[in-house]
Short mmCIF file of C-alpha atoms and ligand atoms in Angstrom, two decimals:
data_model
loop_
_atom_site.label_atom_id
_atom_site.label_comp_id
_atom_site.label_asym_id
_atom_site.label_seq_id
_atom_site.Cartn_x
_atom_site.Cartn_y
_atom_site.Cartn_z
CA UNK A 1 29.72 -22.47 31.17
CA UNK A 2 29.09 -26.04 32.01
CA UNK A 3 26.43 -28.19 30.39
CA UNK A 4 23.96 -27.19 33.93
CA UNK A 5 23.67 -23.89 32.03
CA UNK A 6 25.88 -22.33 34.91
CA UNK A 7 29.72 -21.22 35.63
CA UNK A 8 29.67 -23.10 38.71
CA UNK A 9 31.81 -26.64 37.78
CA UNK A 10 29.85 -29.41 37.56
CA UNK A 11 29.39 -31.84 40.77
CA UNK A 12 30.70 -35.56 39.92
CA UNK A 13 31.73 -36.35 43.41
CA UNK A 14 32.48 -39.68 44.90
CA UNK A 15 30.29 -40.74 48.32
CA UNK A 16 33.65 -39.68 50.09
CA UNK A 17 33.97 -36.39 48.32
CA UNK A 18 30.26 -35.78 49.50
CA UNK A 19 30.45 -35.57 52.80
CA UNK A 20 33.40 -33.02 52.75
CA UNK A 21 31.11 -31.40 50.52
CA UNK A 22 28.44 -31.51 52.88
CA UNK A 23 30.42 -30.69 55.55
CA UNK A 24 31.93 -27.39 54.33
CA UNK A 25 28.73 -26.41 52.92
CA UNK A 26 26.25 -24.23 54.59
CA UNK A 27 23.49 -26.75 54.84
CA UNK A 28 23.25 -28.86 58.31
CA UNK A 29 22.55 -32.47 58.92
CA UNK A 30 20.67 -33.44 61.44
CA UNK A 31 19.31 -36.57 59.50
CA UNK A 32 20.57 -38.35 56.06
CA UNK A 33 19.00 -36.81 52.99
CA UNK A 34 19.70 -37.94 49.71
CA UNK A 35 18.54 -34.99 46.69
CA UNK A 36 18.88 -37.71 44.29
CA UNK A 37 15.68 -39.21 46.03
CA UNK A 38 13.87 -36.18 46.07
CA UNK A 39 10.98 -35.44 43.36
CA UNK A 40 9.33 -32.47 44.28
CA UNK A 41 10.50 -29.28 46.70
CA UNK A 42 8.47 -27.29 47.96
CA UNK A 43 8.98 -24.17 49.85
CA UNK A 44 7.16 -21.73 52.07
CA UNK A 45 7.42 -18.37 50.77
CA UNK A 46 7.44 -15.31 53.11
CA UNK A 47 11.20 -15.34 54.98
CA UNK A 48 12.40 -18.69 52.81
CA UNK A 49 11.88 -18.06 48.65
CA UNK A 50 11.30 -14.33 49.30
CA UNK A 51 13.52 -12.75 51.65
CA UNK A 52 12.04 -9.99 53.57
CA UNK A 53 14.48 -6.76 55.02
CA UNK A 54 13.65 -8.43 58.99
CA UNK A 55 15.11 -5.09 60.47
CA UNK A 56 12.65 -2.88 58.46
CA UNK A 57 9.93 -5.40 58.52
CA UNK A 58 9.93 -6.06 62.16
CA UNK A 59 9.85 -2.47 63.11
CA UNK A 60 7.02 -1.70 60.58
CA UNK A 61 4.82 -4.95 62.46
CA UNK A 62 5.86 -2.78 65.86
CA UNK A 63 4.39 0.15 64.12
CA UNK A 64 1.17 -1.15 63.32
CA UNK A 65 0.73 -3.01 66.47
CA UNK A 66 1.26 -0.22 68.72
CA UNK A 67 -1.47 1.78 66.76
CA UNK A 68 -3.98 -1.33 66.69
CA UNK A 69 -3.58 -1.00 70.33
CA UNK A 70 -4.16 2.64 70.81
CA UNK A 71 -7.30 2.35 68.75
CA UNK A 72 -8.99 -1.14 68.72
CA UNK A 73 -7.72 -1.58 72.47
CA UNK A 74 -7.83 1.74 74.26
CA UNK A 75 -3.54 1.69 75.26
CA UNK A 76 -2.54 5.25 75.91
CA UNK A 77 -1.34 7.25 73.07
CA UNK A 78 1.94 7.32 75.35
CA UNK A 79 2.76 4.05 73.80
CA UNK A 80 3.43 5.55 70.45
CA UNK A 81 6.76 6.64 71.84
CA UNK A 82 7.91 3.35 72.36
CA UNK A 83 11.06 2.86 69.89
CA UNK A 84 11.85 -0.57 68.41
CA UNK A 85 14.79 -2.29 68.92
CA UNK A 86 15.81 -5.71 67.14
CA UNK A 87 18.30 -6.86 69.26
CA UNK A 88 15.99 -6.63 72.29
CA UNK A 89 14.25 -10.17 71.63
CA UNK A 90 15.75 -13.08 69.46
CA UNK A 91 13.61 -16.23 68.20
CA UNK A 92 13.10 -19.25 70.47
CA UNK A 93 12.28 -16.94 73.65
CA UNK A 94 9.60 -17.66 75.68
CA UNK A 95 7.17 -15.03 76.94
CA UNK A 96 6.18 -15.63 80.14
CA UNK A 97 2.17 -14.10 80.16
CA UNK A 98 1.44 -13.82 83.98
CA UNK A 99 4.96 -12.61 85.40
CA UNK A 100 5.61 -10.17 82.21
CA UNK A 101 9.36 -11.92 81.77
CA UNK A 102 10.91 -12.76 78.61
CA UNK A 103 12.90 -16.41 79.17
CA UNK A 104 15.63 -18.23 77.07
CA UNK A 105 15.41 -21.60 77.86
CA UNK A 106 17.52 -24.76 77.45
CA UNK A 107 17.03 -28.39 75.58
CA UNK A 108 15.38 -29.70 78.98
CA UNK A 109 12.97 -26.56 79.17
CA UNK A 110 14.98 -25.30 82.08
CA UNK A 111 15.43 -21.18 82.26
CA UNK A 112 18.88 -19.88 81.59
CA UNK A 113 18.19 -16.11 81.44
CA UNK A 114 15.33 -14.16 82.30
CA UNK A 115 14.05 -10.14 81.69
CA UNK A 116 11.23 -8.57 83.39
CA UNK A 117 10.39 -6.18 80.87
CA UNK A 118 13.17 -4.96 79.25
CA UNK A 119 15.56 -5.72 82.51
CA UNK A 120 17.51 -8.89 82.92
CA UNK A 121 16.51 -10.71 86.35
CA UNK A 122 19.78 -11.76 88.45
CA UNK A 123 20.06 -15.40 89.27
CA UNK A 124 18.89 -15.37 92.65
CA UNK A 125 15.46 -13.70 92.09
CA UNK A 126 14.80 -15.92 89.04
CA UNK A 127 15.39 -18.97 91.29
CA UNK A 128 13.28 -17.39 93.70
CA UNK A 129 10.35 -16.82 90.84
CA UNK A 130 10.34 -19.93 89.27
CA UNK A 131 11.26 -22.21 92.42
CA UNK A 132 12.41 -25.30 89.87
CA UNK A 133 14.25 -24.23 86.98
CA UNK A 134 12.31 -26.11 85.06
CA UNK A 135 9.32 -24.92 82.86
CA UNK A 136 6.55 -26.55 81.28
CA UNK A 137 6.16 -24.79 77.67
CA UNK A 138 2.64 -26.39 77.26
CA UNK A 139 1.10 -24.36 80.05
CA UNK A 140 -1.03 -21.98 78.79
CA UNK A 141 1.14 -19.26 80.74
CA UNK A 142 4.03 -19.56 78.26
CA UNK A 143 3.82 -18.41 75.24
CA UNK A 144 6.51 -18.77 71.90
CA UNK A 145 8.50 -16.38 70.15
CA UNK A 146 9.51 -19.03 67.23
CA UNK A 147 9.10 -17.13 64.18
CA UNK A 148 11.48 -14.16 62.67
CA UNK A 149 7.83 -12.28 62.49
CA UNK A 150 7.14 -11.95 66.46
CA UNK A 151 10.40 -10.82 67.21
CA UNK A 152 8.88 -7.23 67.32
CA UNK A 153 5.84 -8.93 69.26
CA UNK A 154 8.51 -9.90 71.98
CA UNK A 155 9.53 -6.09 72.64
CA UNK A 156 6.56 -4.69 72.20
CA UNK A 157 5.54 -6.75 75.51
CA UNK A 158 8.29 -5.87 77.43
CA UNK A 159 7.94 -2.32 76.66
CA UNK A 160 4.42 -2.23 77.64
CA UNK A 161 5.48 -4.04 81.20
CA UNK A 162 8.31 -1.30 81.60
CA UNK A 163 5.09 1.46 81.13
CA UNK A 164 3.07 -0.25 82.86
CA UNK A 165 4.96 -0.27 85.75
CA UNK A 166 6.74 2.75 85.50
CA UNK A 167 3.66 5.10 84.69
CA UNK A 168 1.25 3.79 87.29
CA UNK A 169 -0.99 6.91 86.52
CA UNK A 170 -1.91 5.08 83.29
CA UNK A 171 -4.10 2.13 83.12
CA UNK A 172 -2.95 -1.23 81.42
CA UNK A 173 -4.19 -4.45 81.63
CA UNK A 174 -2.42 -7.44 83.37
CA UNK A 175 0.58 -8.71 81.69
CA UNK A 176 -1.55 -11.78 80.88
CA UNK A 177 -3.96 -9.75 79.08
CA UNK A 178 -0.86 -7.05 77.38
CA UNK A 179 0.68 -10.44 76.05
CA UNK A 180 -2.92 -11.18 74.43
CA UNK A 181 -3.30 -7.93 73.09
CA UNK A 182 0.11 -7.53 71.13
CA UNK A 183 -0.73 -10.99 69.54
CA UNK A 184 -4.46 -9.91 68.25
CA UNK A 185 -2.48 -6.54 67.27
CA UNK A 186 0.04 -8.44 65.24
CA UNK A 187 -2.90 -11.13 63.74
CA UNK A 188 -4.72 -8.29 62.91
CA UNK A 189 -2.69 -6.09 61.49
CA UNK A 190 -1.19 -9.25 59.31
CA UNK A 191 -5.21 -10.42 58.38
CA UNK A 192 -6.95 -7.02 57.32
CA UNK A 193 -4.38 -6.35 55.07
CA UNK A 194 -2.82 -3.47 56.93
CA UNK A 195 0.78 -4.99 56.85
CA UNK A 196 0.91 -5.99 53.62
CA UNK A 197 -0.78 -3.27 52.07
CA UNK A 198 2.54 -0.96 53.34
CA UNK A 199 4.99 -3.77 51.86
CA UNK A 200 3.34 -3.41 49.11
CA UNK A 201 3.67 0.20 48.73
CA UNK A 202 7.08 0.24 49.49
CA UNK A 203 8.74 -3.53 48.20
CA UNK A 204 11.82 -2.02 48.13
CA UNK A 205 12.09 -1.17 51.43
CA UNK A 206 10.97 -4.41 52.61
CA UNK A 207 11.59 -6.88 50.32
CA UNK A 208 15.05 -8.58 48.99
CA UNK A 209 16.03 -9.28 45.49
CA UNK A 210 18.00 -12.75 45.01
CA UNK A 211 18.84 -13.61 41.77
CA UNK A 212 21.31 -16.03 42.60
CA UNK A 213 18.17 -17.99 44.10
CA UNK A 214 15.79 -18.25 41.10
CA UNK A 215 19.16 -19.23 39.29
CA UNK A 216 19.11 -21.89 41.63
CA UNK A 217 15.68 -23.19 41.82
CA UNK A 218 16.37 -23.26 37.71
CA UNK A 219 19.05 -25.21 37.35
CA UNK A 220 17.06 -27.23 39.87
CA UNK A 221 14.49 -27.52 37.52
CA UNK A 222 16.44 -28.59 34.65
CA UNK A 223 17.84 -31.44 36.70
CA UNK A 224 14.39 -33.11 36.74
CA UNK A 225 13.30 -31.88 40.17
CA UNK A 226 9.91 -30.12 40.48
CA UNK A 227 9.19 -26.84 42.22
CA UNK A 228 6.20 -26.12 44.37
CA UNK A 229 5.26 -23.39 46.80
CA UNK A 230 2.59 -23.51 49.58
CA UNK A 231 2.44 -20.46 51.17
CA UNK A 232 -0.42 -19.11 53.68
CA UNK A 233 -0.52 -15.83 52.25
CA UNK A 234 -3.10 -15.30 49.84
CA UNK A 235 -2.70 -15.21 46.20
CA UNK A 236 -2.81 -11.54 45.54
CA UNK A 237 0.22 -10.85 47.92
CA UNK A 238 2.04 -13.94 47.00
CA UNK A 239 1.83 -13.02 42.88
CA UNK A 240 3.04 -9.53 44.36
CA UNK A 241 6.21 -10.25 46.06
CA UNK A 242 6.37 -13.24 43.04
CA UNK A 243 6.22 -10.81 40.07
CA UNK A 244 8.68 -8.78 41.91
CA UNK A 245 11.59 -10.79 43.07
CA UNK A 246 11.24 -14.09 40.76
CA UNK A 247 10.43 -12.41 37.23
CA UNK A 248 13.16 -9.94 36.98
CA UNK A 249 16.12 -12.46 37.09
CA UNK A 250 14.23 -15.91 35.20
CA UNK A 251 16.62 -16.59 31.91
CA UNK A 252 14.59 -19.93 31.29
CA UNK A 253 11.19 -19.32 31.40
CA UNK A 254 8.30 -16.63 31.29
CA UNK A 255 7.07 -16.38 34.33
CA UNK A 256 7.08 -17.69 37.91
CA UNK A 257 3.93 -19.57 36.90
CA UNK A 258 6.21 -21.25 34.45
CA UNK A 259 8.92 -22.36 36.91
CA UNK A 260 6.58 -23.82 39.49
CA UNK A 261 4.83 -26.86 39.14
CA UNK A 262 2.34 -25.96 41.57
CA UNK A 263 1.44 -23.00 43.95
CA UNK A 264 -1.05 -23.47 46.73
CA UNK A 265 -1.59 -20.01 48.36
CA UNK A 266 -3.62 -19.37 51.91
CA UNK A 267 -2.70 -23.19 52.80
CA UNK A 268 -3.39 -22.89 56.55
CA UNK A 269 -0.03 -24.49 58.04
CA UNK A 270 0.39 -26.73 59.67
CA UNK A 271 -3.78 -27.87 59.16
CA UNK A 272 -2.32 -28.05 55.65
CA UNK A 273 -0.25 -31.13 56.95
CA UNK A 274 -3.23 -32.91 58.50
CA UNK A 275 -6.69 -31.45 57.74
CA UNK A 276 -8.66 -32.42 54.70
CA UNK A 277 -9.56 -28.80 53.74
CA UNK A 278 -10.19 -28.93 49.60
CA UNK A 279 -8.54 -27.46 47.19
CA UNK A 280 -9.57 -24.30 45.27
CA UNK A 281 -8.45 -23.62 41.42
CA UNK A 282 -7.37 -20.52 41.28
CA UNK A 283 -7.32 -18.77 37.65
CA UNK A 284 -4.46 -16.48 37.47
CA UNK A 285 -5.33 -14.12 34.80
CA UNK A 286 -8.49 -13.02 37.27
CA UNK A 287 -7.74 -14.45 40.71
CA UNK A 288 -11.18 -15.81 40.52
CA UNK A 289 -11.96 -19.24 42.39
CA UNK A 290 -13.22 -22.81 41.90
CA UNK A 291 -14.29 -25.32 43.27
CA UNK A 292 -11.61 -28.34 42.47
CA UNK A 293 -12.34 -31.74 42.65
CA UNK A 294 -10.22 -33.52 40.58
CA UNK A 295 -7.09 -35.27 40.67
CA UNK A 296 -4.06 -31.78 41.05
CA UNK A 297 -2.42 -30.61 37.83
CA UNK A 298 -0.03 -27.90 37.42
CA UNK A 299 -1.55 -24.93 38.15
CA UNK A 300 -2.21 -22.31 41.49
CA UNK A 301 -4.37 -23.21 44.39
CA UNK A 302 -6.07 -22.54 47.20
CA UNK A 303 -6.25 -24.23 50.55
CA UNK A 304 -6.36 -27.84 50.01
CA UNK A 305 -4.14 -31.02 52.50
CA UNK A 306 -1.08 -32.82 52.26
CA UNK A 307 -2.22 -36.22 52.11
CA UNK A 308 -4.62 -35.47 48.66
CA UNK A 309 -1.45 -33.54 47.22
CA UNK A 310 1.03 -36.32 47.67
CA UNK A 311 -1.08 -39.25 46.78
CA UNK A 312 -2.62 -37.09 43.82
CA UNK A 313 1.02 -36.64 42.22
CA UNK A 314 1.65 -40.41 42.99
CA UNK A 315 4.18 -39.60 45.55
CA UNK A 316 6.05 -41.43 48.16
CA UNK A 317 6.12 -38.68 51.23
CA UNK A 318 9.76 -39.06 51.69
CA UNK A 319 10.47 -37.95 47.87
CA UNK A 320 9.21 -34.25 49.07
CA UNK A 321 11.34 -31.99 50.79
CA UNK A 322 9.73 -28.83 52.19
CA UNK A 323 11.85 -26.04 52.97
CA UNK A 324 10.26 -23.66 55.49
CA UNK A 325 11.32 -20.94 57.96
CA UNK A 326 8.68 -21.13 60.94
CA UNK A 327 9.08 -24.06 63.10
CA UNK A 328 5.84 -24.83 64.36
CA UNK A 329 3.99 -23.74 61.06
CA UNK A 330 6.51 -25.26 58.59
CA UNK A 331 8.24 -28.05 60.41
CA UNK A 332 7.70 -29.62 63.37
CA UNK A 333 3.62 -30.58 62.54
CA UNK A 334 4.93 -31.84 59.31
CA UNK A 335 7.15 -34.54 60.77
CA UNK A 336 4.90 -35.05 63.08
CA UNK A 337 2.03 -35.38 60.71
CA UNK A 338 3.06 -36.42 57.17
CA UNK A 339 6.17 -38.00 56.26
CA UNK A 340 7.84 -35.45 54.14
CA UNK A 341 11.42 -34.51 54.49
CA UNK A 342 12.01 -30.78 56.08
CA UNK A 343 14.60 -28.19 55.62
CA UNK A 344 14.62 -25.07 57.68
CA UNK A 345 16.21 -21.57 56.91
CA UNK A 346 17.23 -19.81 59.60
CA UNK A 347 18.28 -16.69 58.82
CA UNK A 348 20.41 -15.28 62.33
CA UNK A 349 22.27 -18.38 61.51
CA UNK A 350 24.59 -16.33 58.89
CA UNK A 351 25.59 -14.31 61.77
CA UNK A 352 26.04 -17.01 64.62
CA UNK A 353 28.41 -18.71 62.74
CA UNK A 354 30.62 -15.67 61.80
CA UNK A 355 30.56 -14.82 65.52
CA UNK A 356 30.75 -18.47 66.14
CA UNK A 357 34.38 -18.72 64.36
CA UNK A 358 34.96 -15.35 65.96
CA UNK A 359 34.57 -17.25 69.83
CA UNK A 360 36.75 -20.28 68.70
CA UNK A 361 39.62 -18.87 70.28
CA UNK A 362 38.57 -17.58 73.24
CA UNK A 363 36.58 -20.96 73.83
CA UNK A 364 39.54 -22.54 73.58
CA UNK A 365 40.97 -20.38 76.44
CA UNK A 366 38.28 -21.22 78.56
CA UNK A 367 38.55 -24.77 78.02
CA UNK A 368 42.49 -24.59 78.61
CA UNK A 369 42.02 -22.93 82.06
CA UNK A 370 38.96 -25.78 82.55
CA UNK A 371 41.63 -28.45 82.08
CA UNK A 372 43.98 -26.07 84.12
CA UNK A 373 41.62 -26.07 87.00
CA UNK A 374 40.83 -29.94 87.14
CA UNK A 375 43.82 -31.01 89.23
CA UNK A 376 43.26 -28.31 91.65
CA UNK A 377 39.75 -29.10 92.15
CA UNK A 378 40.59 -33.01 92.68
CA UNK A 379 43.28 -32.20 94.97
CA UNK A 380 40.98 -30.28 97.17
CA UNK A 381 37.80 -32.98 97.17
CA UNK A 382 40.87 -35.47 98.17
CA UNK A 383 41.91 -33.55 101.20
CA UNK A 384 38.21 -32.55 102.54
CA UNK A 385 37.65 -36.66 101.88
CA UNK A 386 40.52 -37.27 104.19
CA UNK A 387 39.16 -34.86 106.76
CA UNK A 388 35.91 -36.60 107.17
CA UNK A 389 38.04 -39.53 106.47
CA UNK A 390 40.69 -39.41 109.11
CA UNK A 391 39.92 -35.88 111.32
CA UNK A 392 43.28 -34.15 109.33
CA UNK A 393 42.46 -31.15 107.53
CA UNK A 394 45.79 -29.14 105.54
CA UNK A 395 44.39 -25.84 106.52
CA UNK A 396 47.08 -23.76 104.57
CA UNK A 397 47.17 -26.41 100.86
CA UNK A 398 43.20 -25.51 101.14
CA UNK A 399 43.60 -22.43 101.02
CA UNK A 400 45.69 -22.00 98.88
CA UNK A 401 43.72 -24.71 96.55
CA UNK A 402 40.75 -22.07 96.87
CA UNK A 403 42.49 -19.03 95.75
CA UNK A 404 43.94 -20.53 92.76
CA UNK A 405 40.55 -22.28 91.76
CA UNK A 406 38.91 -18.59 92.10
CA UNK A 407 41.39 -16.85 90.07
CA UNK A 408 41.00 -19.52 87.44
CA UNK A 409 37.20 -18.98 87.23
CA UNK A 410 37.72 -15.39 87.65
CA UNK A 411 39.57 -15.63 84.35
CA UNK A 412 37.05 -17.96 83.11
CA UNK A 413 34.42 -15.42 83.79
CA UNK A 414 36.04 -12.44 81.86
CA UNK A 415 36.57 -14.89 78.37
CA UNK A 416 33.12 -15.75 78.79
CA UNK A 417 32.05 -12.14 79.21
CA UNK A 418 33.91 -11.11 75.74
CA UNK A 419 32.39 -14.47 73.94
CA UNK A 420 28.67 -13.15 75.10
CA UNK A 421 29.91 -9.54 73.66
CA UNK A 422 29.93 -11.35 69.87
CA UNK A 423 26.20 -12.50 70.42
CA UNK A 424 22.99 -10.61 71.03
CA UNK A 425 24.14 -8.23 73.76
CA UNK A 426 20.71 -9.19 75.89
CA UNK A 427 20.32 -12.93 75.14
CA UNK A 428 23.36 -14.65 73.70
CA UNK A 429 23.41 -17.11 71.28
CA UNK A 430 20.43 -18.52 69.07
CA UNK A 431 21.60 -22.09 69.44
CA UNK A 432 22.95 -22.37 72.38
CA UNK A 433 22.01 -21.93 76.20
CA UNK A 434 25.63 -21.88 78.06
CA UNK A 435 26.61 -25.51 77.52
CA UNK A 436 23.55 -26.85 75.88
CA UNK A 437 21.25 -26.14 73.22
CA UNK A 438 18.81 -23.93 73.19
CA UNK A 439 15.26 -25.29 73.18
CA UNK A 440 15.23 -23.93 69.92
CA UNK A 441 18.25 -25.68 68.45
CA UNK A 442 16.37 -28.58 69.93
CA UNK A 443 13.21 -28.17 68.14
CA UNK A 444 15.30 -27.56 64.90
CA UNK A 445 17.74 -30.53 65.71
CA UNK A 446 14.36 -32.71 66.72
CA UNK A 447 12.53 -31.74 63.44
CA UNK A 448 14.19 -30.32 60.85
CA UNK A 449 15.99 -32.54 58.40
CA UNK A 450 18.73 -30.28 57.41
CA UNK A 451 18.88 -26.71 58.25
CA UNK A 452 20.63 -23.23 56.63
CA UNK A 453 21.10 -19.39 56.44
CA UNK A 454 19.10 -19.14 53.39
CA UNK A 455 17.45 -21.27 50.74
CA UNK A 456 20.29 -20.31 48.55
CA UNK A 457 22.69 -22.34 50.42
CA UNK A 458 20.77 -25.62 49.54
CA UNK A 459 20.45 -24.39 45.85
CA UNK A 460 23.99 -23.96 45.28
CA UNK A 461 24.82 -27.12 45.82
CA UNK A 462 24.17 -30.55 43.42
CA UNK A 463 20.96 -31.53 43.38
CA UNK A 464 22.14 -35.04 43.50
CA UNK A 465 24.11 -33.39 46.73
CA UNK A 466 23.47 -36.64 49.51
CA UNK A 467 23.58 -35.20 53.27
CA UNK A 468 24.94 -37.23 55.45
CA UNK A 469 24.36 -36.84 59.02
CA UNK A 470 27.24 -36.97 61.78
CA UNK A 471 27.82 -39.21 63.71
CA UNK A 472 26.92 -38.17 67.18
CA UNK A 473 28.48 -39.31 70.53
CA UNK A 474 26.62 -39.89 73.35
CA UNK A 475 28.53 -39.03 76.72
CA UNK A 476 29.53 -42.74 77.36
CA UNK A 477 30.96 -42.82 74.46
CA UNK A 478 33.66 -39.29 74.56
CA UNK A 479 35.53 -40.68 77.59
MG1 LIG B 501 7.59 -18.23 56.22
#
């Protein structure tokens, strides 16, 4: 044991050492963050402190939507057939509400695959659909797929288009109005309690156990830094999933009440990060409410705004670090809003960068046969210059230039095949978008701080830990 309490050596690292820390590590800098400057972190709790099963919990939200819709909408019972499948949707789609198409979309908001339903869309009709490539997310057409939680929202919408078109003997709504529909399911069934009350029936199932986490956020502790949660869910479900995954495993204190400084439950992110709601008192023994108009002390809350929070525990904004998983909710409309510092967990990352590693060979091999390609491709624009140039054309070196350009790319085209094969079979990557990032990555890159798997990642490492951020070249400067 070292004097942190832990069996992990102790972190005396020069600025130098730091950075290869940072850079082996599993946390990812998009901007300089020094922990030693950091006060107080807080974190979001559904999908970031507690860890949910997403398989299980996904398909249970599926579940309950499709019987919201059966009763409260008047879908056919038919729909009750409709199996769930995870890999059908990833986070950062777009659904598009009036066509019925699922889109992945790049950093500029331009499309780079498309489904109708559950079928992909080949190139040519999707040009034909969307005339210019690009899309403009604000539209009220478009609508977001950005958290873990409407994953099984996504496929539940392009199942119903599939039914809807293939049983024409049924009636359904317009896609617009399907789109609306699974989205009231899912609120609903989240708001009257119907979700939670089966987690809570059945924790095991859903929820995951870390110790190594509230190990983490202890040590954390006993370096000076102070712990807070602000979580939307209410305070019943939150001292649930609280008592059950923080108690079990805390060595230096009580309770979770004990370990965090402050816990501000139904807290309405993002208004949270620019409304002036008040805060509630909430007393734990009864989960009864009061009104709260004083300056905060420890304790658990209700509702309440970021601006009374920080200037009420004399902060600076940029000595808070929120971690969060959702990045409208949780991120971006906190940067945008109040000057805290953001973290985001992102939990497909574990598995992109496994398959990532995985695809460094064979992305080598297709930028080998790139560079192979190159001097083919500048021979041939040189000889059709000279034929505009001077009327001579080398009718036999062309073709021959062709052929060996198309077997290149045809080679090209099978490594790229077996990269997509290590991805989601239907959508690819989570970060990326062929050569660019995916408008999510660029949301995450825009807002978030740093970025991880899990929170555990940050918590392993010194809380003095600085992040530096890479430098990044811009295209002038890589030649
Ligand atoms: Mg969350």
């Amino acid at each position: 044991m070292n004097e942190e309490g832990t069996s992990r050596p102790l972190l005396k690292l020069s600025t130098l050492e730091m950075e290869t820390l940072t850079m082996k590590s599993n946390v990812f800098v998009n901007r300089t963050l020094n922990l030693k400057r950091i006060k107080y972190i807080g974190l979001d709790m559904d999908h970031t402190l507690i860890r949910y099963h997403s398989g299980a919990f996904e398909q249970l939200s599926h579940t309950v939507m499709k019987e919201k819709l059966i009763q409260k909408k008047g879908y056919p019972d038919i729909i009750k057939s409709l199996h769930f499948n995870f890999n059908q949707a990833i986070r950062g789609l777009v659904i598009d509400r009036k066509k019925g198409n699922l889109l992945k979309v790049n950093r500029h908001s331009a499309i780079r695959a498309s489904f109708h339903g559950t079928q992909a869309i080949d190139f040519k009709t999707q040009q034909k659909m969307y005339k210019s490539t690009y899309i403009d997310l604000s539209d009220n057409d478009y609508m977001a797929v950005d958290t873990t939680f409407s994953i099984s929202l996504a496929v539940l919408f392009a199942q119903l288009v599939d039914l809807k078109e293939s049983r024409t003997d049924l009636r359904f709504p317009d896609f617009a109005m399907i789109a609306d529909d699974v989205l009231d399911a899912l609120d609903e069934g989240h708001r009257d309690g119907t979700i939670k009350n089966i987690v809570r029936d059945n924790l095991k199932t859903y929820i995951l156990k870390d110790e190594a986490v509230v190990q983490g956020l202890e040590t954390y502790k006993k370096h000076g830094k102070k712990i807070f949660i602000l979580t939307n869910s209410d305070f019943y479900y939150s001292k649930l999933l609280l008592d059950y995954a923080i108690n079990p495993f805390l060595k230096d204190h009580q309770n979770w009440q004990d370990l965090f400084e402050l816990v501000v439950t139904f807290a309405q992110k993002p208004k949270f990060f620019y409304g002036d709601h008040r805060f509630l008192k909430i007393d734990p023994e009864t989960g009864l409410m009061s009104n709260f108009d004083f300056k905060l002390i420890p304790g658990i809350y209700q509702g309440g705004n970021a601006a009374k929070f920080t200037s009420d525990l004399n902060l600076q904004g940029d000595e808070i670090l929120y971690v969060g998983d959702h990045i409208y909710g949780d991120i971006l409309r906190l940067k945008k809003d109040c000057n805290w510092r953001t973290a985001m967990v992102i939990e497909e990352l574990a598995q992109e960068t496994i398959s990532d590693e995985k695809a460094g060979p064979l992305n080598h091999e297709i930028e080998q046969l790139m560079e192979k390609k190159e001097p083919f491709e500048n021979e041939l624009t040189q000889i059709m210059t000279q034929k505009i140039d001077r009327g001579a054309l080398d009718e036999s070196r062309t073709n021959e230039l062709q052929k060996i350009i198309t077997d290149i790319d045809g080679q090209i085209s099978q490594l790229i095949k077996k990269q997509q094969l290590l991805y989601n079979l239907h959508w690819g990557q989570l970060m990326r978008s062929g050569n660019e990032e995916s408008y999510f990555a660029y949301q995450v890159e825009r807002y978030a701080c740093v970025y991880m798997p899990k929170l555990q990642n940050l918590l392993e490492l010194s809380p003095r830990t600085y992040f530096r951020a890479p430098r990044r070249l811009l295209p002038h400067e890589m030649v």
